[in-house]
XYZ file of C-alpha atoms in Angstrom:
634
model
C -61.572 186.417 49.594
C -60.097 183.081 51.106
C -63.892 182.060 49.974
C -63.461 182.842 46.240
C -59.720 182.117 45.971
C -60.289 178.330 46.864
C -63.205 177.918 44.851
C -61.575 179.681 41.276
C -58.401 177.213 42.489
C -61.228 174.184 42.107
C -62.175 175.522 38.920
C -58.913 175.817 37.646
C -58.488 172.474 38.381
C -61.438 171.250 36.610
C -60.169 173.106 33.648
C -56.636 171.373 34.135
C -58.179 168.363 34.272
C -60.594 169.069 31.383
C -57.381 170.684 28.985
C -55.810 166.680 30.407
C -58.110 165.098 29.376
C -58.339 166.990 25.777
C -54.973 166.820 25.241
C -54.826 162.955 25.425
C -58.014 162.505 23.023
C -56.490 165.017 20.341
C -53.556 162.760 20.948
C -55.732 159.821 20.429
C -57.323 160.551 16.948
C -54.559 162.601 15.626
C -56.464 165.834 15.933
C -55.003 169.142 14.522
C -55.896 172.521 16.608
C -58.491 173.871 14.729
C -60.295 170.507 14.919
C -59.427 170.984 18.695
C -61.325 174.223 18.906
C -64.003 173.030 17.213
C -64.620 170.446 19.187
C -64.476 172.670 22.498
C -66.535 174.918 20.590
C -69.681 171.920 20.067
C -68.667 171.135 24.012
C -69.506 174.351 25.058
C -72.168 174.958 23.252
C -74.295 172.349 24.558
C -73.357 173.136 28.419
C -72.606 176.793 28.925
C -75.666 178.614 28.910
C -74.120 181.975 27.905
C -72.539 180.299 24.955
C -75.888 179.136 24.056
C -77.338 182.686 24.321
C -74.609 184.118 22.333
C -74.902 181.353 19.652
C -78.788 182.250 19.160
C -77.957 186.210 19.002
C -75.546 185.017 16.119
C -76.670 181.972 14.303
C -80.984 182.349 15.370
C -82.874 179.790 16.926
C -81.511 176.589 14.936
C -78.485 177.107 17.152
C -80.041 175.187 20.072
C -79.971 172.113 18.201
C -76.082 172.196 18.667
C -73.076 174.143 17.076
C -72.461 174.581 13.135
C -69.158 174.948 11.373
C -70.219 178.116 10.078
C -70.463 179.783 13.258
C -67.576 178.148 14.330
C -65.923 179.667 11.354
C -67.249 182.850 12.559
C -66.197 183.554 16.001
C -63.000 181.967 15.511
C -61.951 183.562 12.561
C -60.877 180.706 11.158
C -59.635 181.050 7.443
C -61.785 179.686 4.145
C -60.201 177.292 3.182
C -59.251 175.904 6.511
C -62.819 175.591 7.404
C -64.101 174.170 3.665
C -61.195 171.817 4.621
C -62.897 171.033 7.569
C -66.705 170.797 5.862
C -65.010 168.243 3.319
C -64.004 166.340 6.023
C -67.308 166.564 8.286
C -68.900 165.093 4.708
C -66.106 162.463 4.285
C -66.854 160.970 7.889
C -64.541 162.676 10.120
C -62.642 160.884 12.953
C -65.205 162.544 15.633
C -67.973 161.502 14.106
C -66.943 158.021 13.052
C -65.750 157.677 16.348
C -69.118 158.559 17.693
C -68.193 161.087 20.041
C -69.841 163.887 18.137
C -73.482 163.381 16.401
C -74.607 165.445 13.263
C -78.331 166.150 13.706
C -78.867 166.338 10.172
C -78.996 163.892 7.204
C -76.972 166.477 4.960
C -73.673 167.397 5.354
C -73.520 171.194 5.258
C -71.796 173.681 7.142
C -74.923 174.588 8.568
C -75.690 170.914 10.045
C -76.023 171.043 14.081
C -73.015 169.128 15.848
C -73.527 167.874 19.287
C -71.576 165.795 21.564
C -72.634 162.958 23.083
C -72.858 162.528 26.779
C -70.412 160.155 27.258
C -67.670 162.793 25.657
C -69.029 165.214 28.429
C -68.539 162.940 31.432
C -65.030 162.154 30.085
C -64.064 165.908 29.994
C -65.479 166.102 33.322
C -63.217 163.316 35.047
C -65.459 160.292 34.430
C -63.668 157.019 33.918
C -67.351 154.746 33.941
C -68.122 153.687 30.750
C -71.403 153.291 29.474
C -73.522 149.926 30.103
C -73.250 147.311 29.241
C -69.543 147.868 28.556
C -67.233 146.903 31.520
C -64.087 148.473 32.290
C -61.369 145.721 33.873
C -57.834 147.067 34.778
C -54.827 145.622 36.832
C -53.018 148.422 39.165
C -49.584 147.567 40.064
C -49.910 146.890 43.282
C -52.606 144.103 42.742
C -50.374 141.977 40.366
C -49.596 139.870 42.889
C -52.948 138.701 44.496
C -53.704 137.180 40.596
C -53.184 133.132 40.785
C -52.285 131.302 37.793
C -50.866 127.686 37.252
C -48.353 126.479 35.169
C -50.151 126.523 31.717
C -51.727 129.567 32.174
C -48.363 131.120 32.888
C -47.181 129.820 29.511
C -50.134 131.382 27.877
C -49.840 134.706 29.763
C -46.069 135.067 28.216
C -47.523 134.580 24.597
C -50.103 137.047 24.670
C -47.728 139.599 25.610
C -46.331 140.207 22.348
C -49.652 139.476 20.560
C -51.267 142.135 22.609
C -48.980 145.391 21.690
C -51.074 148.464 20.870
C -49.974 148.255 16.923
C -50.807 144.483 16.509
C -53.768 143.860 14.243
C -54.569 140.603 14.887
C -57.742 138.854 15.969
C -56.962 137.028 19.129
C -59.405 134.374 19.787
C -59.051 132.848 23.775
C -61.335 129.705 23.955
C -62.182 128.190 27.149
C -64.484 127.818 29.695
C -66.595 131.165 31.096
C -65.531 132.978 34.169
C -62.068 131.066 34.484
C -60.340 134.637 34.512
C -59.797 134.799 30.634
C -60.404 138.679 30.429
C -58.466 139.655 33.831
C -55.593 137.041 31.568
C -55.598 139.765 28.575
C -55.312 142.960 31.037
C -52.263 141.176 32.941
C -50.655 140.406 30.040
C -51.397 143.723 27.954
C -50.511 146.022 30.938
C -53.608 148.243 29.375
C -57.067 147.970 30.860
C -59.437 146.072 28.930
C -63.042 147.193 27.715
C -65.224 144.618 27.379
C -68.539 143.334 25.785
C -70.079 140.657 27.058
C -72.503 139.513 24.372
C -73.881 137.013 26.088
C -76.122 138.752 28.062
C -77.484 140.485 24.976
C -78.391 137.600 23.042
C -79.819 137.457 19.356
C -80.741 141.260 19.420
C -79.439 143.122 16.685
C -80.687 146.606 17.964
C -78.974 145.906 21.370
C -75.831 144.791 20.189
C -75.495 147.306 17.107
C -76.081 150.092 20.063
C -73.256 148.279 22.371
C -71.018 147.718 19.283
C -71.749 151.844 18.929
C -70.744 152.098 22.615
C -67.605 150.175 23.031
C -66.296 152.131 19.473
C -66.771 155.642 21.646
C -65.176 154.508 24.386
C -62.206 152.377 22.581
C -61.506 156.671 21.062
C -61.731 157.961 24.747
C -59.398 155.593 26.456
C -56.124 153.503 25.735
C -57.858 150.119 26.172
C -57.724 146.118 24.657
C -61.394 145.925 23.600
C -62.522 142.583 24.141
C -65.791 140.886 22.733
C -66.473 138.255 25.469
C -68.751 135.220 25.250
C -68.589 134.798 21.451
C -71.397 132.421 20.375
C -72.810 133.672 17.470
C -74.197 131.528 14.717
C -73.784 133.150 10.974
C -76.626 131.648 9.427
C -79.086 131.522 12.907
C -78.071 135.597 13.068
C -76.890 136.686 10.349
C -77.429 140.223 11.163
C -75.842 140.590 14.229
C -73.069 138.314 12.663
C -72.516 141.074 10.396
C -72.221 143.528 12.828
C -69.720 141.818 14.578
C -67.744 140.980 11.416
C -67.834 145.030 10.820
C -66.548 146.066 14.090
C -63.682 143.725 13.710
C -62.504 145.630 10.583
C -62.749 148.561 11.815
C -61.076 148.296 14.755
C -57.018 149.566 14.851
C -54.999 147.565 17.018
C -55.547 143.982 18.393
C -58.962 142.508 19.019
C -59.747 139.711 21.536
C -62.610 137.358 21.367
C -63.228 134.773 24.284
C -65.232 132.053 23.124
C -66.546 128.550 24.885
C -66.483 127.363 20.980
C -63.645 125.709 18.951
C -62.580 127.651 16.108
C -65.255 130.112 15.676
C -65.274 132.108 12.517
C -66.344 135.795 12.539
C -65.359 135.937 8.426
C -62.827 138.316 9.197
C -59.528 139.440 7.087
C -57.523 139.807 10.162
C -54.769 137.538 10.780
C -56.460 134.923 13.593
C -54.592 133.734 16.594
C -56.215 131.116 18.534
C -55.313 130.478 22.038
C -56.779 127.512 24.386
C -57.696 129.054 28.043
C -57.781 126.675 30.660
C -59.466 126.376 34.269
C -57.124 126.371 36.949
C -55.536 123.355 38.520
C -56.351 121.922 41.828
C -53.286 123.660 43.777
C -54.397 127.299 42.134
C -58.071 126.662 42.811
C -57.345 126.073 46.456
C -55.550 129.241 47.193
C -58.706 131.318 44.801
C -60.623 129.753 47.241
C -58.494 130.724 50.553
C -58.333 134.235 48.787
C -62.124 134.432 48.532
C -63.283 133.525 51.485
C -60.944 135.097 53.683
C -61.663 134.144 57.443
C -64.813 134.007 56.893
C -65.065 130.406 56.579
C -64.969 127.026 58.678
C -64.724 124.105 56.520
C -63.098 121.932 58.576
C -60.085 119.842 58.057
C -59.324 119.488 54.325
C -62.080 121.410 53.131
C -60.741 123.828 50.993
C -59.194 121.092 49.235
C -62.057 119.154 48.649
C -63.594 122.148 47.530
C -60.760 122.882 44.807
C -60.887 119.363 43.708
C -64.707 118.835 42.959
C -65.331 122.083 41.510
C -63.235 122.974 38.278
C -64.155 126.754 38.666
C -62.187 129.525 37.626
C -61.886 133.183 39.901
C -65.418 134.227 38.422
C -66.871 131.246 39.466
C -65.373 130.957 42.704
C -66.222 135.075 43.956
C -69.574 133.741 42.395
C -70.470 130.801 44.571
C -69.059 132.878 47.857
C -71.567 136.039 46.810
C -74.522 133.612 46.453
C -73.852 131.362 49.247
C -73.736 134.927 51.571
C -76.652 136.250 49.898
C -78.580 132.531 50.555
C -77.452 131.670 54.181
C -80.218 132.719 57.075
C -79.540 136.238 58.714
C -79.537 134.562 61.899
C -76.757 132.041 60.934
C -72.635 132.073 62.287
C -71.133 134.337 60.844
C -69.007 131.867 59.139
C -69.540 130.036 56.173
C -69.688 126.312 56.139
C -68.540 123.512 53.497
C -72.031 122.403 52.966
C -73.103 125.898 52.158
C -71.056 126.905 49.497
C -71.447 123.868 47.847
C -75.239 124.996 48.198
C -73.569 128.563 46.475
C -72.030 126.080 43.820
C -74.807 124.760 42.665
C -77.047 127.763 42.731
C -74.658 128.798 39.742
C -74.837 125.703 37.932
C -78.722 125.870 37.577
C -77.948 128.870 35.946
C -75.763 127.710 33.589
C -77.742 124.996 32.525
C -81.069 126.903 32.716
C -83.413 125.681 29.459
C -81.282 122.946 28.390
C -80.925 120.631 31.597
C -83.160 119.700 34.549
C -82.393 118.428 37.443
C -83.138 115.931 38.835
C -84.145 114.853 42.416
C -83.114 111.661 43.415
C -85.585 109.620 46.278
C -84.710 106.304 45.898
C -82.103 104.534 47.161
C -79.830 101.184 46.393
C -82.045 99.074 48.741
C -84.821 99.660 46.391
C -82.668 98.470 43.506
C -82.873 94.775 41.781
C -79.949 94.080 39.417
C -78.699 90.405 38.339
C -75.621 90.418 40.247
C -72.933 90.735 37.359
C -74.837 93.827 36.087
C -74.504 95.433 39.879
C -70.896 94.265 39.717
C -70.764 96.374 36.860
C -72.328 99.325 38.598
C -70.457 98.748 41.723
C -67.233 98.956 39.587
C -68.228 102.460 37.388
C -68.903 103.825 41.357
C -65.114 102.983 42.321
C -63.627 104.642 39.570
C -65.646 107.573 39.808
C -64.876 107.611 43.773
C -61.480 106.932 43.570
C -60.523 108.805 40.276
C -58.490 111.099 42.406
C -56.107 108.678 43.815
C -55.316 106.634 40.683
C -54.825 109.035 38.316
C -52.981 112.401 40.315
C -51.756 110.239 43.173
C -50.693 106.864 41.335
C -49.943 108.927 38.010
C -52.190 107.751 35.225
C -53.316 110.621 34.233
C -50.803 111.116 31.492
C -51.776 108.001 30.378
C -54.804 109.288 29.102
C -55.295 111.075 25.851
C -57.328 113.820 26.349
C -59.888 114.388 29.846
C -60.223 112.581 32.796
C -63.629 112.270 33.101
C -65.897 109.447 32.826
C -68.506 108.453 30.269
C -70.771 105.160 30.587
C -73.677 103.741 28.529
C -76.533 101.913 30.094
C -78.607 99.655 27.770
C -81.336 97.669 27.586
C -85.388 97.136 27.653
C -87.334 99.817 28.736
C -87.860 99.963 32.750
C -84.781 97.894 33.320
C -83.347 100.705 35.549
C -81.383 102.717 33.366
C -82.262 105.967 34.870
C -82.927 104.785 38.523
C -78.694 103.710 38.845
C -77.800 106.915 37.129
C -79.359 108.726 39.754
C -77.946 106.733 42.507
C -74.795 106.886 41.656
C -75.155 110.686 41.568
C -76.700 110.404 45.114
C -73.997 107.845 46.376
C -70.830 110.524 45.145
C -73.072 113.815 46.276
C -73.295 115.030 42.605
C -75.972 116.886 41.163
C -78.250 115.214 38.628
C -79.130 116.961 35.319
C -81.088 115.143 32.524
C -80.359 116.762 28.793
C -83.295 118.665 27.466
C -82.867 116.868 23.606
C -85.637 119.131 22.605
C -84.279 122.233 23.779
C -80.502 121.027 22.407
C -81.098 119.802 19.360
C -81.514 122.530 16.407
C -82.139 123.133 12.892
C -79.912 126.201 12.459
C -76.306 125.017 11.422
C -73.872 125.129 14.574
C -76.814 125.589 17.228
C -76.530 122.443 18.392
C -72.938 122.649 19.039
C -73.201 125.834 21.207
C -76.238 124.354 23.286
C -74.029 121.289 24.224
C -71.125 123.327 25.096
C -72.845 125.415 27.375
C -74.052 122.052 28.791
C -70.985 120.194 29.634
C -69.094 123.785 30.605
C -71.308 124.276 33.584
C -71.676 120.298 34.352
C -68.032 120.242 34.247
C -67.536 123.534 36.461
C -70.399 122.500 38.871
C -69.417 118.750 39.522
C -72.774 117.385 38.014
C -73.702 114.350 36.601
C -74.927 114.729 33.154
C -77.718 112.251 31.691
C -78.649 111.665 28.123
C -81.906 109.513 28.018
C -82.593 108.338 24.642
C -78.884 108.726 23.769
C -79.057 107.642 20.163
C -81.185 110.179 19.211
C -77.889 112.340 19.688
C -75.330 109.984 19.291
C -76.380 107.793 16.214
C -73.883 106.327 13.873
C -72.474 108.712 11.179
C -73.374 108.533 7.539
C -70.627 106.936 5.512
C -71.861 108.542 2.450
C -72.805 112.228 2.779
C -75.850 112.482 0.168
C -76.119 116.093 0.964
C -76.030 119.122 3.401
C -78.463 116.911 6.140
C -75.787 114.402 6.298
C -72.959 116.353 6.834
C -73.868 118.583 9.138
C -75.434 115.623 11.249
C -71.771 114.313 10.786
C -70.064 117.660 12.287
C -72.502 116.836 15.608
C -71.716 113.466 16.150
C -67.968 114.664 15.825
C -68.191 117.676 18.110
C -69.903 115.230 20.795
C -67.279 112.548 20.482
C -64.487 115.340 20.777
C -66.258 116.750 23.996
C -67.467 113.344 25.906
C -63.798 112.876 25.640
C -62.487 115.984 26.738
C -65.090 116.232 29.430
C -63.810 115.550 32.945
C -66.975 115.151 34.532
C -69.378 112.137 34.687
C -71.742 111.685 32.130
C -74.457 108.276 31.450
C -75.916 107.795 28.699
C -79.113 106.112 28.256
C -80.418 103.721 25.275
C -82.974 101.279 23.927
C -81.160 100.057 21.009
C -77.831 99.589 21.629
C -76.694 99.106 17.773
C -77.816 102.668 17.118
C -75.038 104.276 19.101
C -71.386 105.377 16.785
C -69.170 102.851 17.422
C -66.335 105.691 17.916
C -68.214 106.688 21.203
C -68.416 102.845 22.654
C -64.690 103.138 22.398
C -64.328 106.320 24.630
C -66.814 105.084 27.211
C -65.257 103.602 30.964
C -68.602 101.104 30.961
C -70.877 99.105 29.150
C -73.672 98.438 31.289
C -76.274 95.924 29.958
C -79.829 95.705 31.715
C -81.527 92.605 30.951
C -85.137 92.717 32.082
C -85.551 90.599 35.086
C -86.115 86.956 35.507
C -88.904 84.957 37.377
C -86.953 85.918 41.279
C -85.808 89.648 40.383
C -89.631 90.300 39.280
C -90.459 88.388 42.739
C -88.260 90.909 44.829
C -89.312 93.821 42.338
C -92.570 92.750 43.375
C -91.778 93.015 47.104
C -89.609 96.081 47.562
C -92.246 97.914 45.337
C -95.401 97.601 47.114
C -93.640 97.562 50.878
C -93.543 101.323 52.424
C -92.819 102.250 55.961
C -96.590 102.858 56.646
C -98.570 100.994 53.978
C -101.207 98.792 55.054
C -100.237 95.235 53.629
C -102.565 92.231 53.467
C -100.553 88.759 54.566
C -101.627 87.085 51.509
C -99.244 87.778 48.805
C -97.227 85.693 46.914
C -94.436 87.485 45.063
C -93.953 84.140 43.019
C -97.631 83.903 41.496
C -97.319 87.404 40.754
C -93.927 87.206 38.448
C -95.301 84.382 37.114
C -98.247 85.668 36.139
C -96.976 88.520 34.321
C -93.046 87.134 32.612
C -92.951 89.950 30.721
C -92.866 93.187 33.217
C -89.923 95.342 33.827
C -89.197 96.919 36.877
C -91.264 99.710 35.982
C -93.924 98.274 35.398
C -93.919 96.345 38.356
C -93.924 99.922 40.238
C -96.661 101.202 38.477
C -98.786 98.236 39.553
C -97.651 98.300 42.848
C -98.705 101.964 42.911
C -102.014 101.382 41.551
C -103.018 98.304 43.646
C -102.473 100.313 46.660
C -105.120 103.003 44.959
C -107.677 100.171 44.179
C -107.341 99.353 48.085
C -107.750 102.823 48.927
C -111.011 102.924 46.639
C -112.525 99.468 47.917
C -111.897 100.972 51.717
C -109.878 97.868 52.923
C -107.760 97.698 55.536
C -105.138 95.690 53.782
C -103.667 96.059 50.108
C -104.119 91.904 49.510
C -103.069 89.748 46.578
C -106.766 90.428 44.667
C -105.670 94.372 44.184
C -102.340 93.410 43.091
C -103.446 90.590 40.627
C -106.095 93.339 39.344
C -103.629 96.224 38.940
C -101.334 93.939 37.173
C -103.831 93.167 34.657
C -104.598 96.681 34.425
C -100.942 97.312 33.450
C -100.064 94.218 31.262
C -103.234 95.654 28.924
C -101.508 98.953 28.818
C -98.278 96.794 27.405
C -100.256 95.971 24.809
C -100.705 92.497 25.753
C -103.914 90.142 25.627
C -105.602 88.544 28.263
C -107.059 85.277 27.671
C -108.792 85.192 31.016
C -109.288 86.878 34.398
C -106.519 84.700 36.145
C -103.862 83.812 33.327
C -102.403 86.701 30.995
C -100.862 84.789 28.152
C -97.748 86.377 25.990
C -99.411 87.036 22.745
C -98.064 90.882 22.174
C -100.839 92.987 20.577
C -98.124 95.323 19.361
């Protein structure tokens, strides 16, 4: 008896919970008790077997498909008219069914029509709070609130969204800022509801998969008093214009306020709603040190300062911070200390910066160094000078207080001109290697789009995760992207190349990373940008003693075999018009035609010959064997 008496007291409370948990959707969707009983009634017929049975006996074998009003109607005794009340409103769209809790198997809308629940609905009754994938459930208990870090300006944002957040506010809220700086965790502190969230990044340009998440966050915003939140808003109307509907539906539809976090400015979903825009940003230095402390916990020896140094270089939010911990665990050797080191989480750091800049950056390793450099010496002043401001940007503008002196971001932008093989590229990657930053060249092919607003949301991404991660960002061929704007807009072309230009300007400026851009024709680039840019760095192409080192430092390695007849001099006067580059690739090749001829020495005869080799593929003629002359076939 004990036995059965504490199992029927587990049932009952199943049923408690289950009657709960009724109560509160009826509550939910305004749901009179006949419409009550009727749903119980399609809940029970699709998991109690004897129901089942009984519904056959009744109704015949259609009845396993799922309940009917009509039977319903039946067993319950429910009154005519309340039931055609009820069949009007089954045809009309009724709550349940618009909510998508409950599915009508047929087209037609007859009493007779087979009404099943879905499974979600059935885990809910049952006690389960999981929503369905790809939806994500994020709530704050009380006793949590104060382990979440936020600086000064977040703390003014947090005390507007309060009011703009109540459950009978219908506005659009749009939060725009960089990704995984805490932005939905903001909306659940401030609403004091949980939030159910979307994140529609991960499902990309797929209409089927986001019309079936769309369906899934609709049956969970009728199970549960929740913010729903469409995160990682990106979509383009004209490059998907059918999932851009979608999105513009759901929005209508939904009662209550609506939040959309965004890395965009000002994105438009078309919607009636009135549209609140809020500006979401990363943490400061002092609130990213103790998200870091937090995270790692004492699991960590990083050494005096560490932490700090950490905060400061990387402008990651709490996302990106748990992030870079998980991965740099996951990474380390089984074998190592059981405490992480500085070095490896900034390996954990940049893990999650190739992923953000997967398909539209590579990056680049860096192997030479500033010994292997030739530079007339008021260009490497120059160079020397854009190094001390990017070293000692800390100092000068927190510590000395010019920061407020400065319009918008803090970072720093430089443009490197000049002939082709000059060095351009080669100092941009030292100067990443000299401040320890990670190199990324832009992918202009994979930026660059026709669609209308593409282009925008492909650079974004960009200098987010450059900007989170600490990288240095490189645009070779710069004026390709950065080309002076049209002063008379002849048509859509125009304008839209225009709206680029613009977006780019507004970003270089606001970016507070380090980003060098790279050009060949230095009267192609907007003259708005020149004016936002720390440096101007010319590169003049070398003169009779830089081509003589360049010569030198190109063909010596630490084990090459070098004849003791060269003369450096000869060779840059033989050939006045090489660059540095071109110097290298005859360097390279000489020591191949030595490898070829089996000597033991490269000598001056292979480098003569491989310098030939490469003024003809300058395009220049050669009026003998010893002499090249400076007639350009071009």
């Amino acid at each position: 008896l004990a036995d059965q008496i504490e199992e029927l007291e587990r049932e009952l409370a199943r049923a408690a919970l289950r009657h709960a948990r009724m109560r509160a959707l009826a509550a939910r969707l305004a749901l009179a008790d006949v419409e009550v009983d009727l749903l119980w009634w399609i809940v029970a017929a699709a998991s109690e077997p004897a129901v089942l049975r009984a519904s056959e006996t009744l109704g015949g074998s259609r009845a396993r498909r799922g309940a009917t009003l009509a039977l319903f109607a039946e067993v319950a005794a429910i009154a005519p008219e309340v039931a055609r009340e009820l069949a009007l409103q089954l045809a009309r769209g009724h709550r349940l069914i618009a909510s998508g809790l409950v599915r009508q198997a047929d087209d037609d809308v007859s009493a007779a029509s087979p009404l099943t629940p879905t499974p979600r609905l059935m885990a809910y009754l049952a006690g389960d709070d999981v929503p369905e994938p790809p939806i994500e459930r994020i709530a704050i208990e009380r006793a949590t609130r104060d382990r979440f870090v936020y600086d000064v300006e977040q703390l003014t944002t947090l005390r507007s969204l309060v009011d703009l957040l109540a459950p009978t506010a219908r506005v659009l809220l749009a939060i725009e800022g960089p990704a995984r700086t805490g932005r939905r965790h903001a909306v659940a502190f401030a609403a004091g509801r949980p939030v159910l969230s979307l994140d529609l990044d991960r499902l990309g340009n797929r209409p089927a998969a986001v019309g079936a998440a769309l369906r899934a966050l609709r049956r969970e915003l009728a199970l549960v008093d929740a913010v729903p939140v469409l995160a990682n808003v990106t979509i383009d109307r004209v490059a998907a214009a059918e999932t851009f509907a979608m999105l513009a539906a759901f929005v209508e539809e939904t009662a209550g306020p609506l939040v959309l976090t965004t890395r965009l400015h000002a994105l438009d979903l078309g919607s009636a709603r009135p549209v609140v825009r809020v500006t979401w940003t990363a943490p400061d230095v002092a609130a990213r040190t103790t998200l870091w402390r937090q995270a790692l916990g004492a699991d960590a020896d990083l050494g005096p300062g560490g932490l700090e140094q950490l905060a400061h270089r990387y402008r990651l939010g709490p996302g990106g911070i748990a992030r870079a911990v998980a991965s740099t665990r996951i990474a380390r050797p089984a074998t190592a200390d059981s405490r992480l080191t500085l070095p490896e989480l900034v390996g954990g750091v940049r893990h999650n910066i190739a992923e953000g800049l997967a398909g539209v950056a590579t990056r680049v390793d860096v192997t030479q160094s500033w010994a292997d450099l030739v530079l007339a010496e008021d260009t490497l002043d120059q160079v020397n000078g854009l190094v001390a401001r990017l070293r000692h940007g800390h100092q000068v503008l927190d510590g000395w207080g010019y920061r407020e002196k400065l319009a918008r971001g803090a970072g720093v932008a430089a443009l490197f001109s000049g002939p082709p093989g000059t060095g351009k590229t080669m100092v941009a990657g030292l100067i990443a290697r000299e401040l320890d930053l990670e190199l990324y060249q832009v992918d202009l092919s994979q930026v660059v789009s026709k669609w209308v607003g593409e282009t925008e949301k492909q650079l974004a991404r960009v200098f987010d995760a450059a900007e989170a991660g600490h990288a240095l960002l490189l645009f070779d061929e710069a004026d390709a992207l950065f080309g002076q704007r049209s002063t008379e807009t002849r048509g859509a072309v125009d304008r839209y190349a225009n709206l680029e230009v613009n977006f780019l300007l507004q970003r270089i400026e606001a970016f507070g990373g380090v980003t060098i851009l790279t050009t060949n024709l230095d009267a192609a680039i907007d003259k708005a940008l020149k004016r936002r840019l720390a440096g101007h760095v010319v590169f003049a192409a070398p003169d009779d003693d830089e081509r003589a080192t360049l010569w030198q430092r190109c063909i010596r390695t630490a084990t090459a075999p070098l004849g003791g007849d060269h003369d450096y001099d000869e060779l840059a006067m033989m050939f006045p018009t090489m660059s540095g580059a071109n110097i290298r690739n005859a360097a390279i090749a000489a020591a191949f035609f030595a490898a070829r001829d089996g000597a033991s020495a490269i000598g001056q005869e292979h480098l003569e010959r491989a310098g030939r080799v490469e003024y003809r593929s300058m395009g220049f003629l050669l009026a003998d064997r010893s002499r090249p002359q400076g007639r350009n076939l071009r």
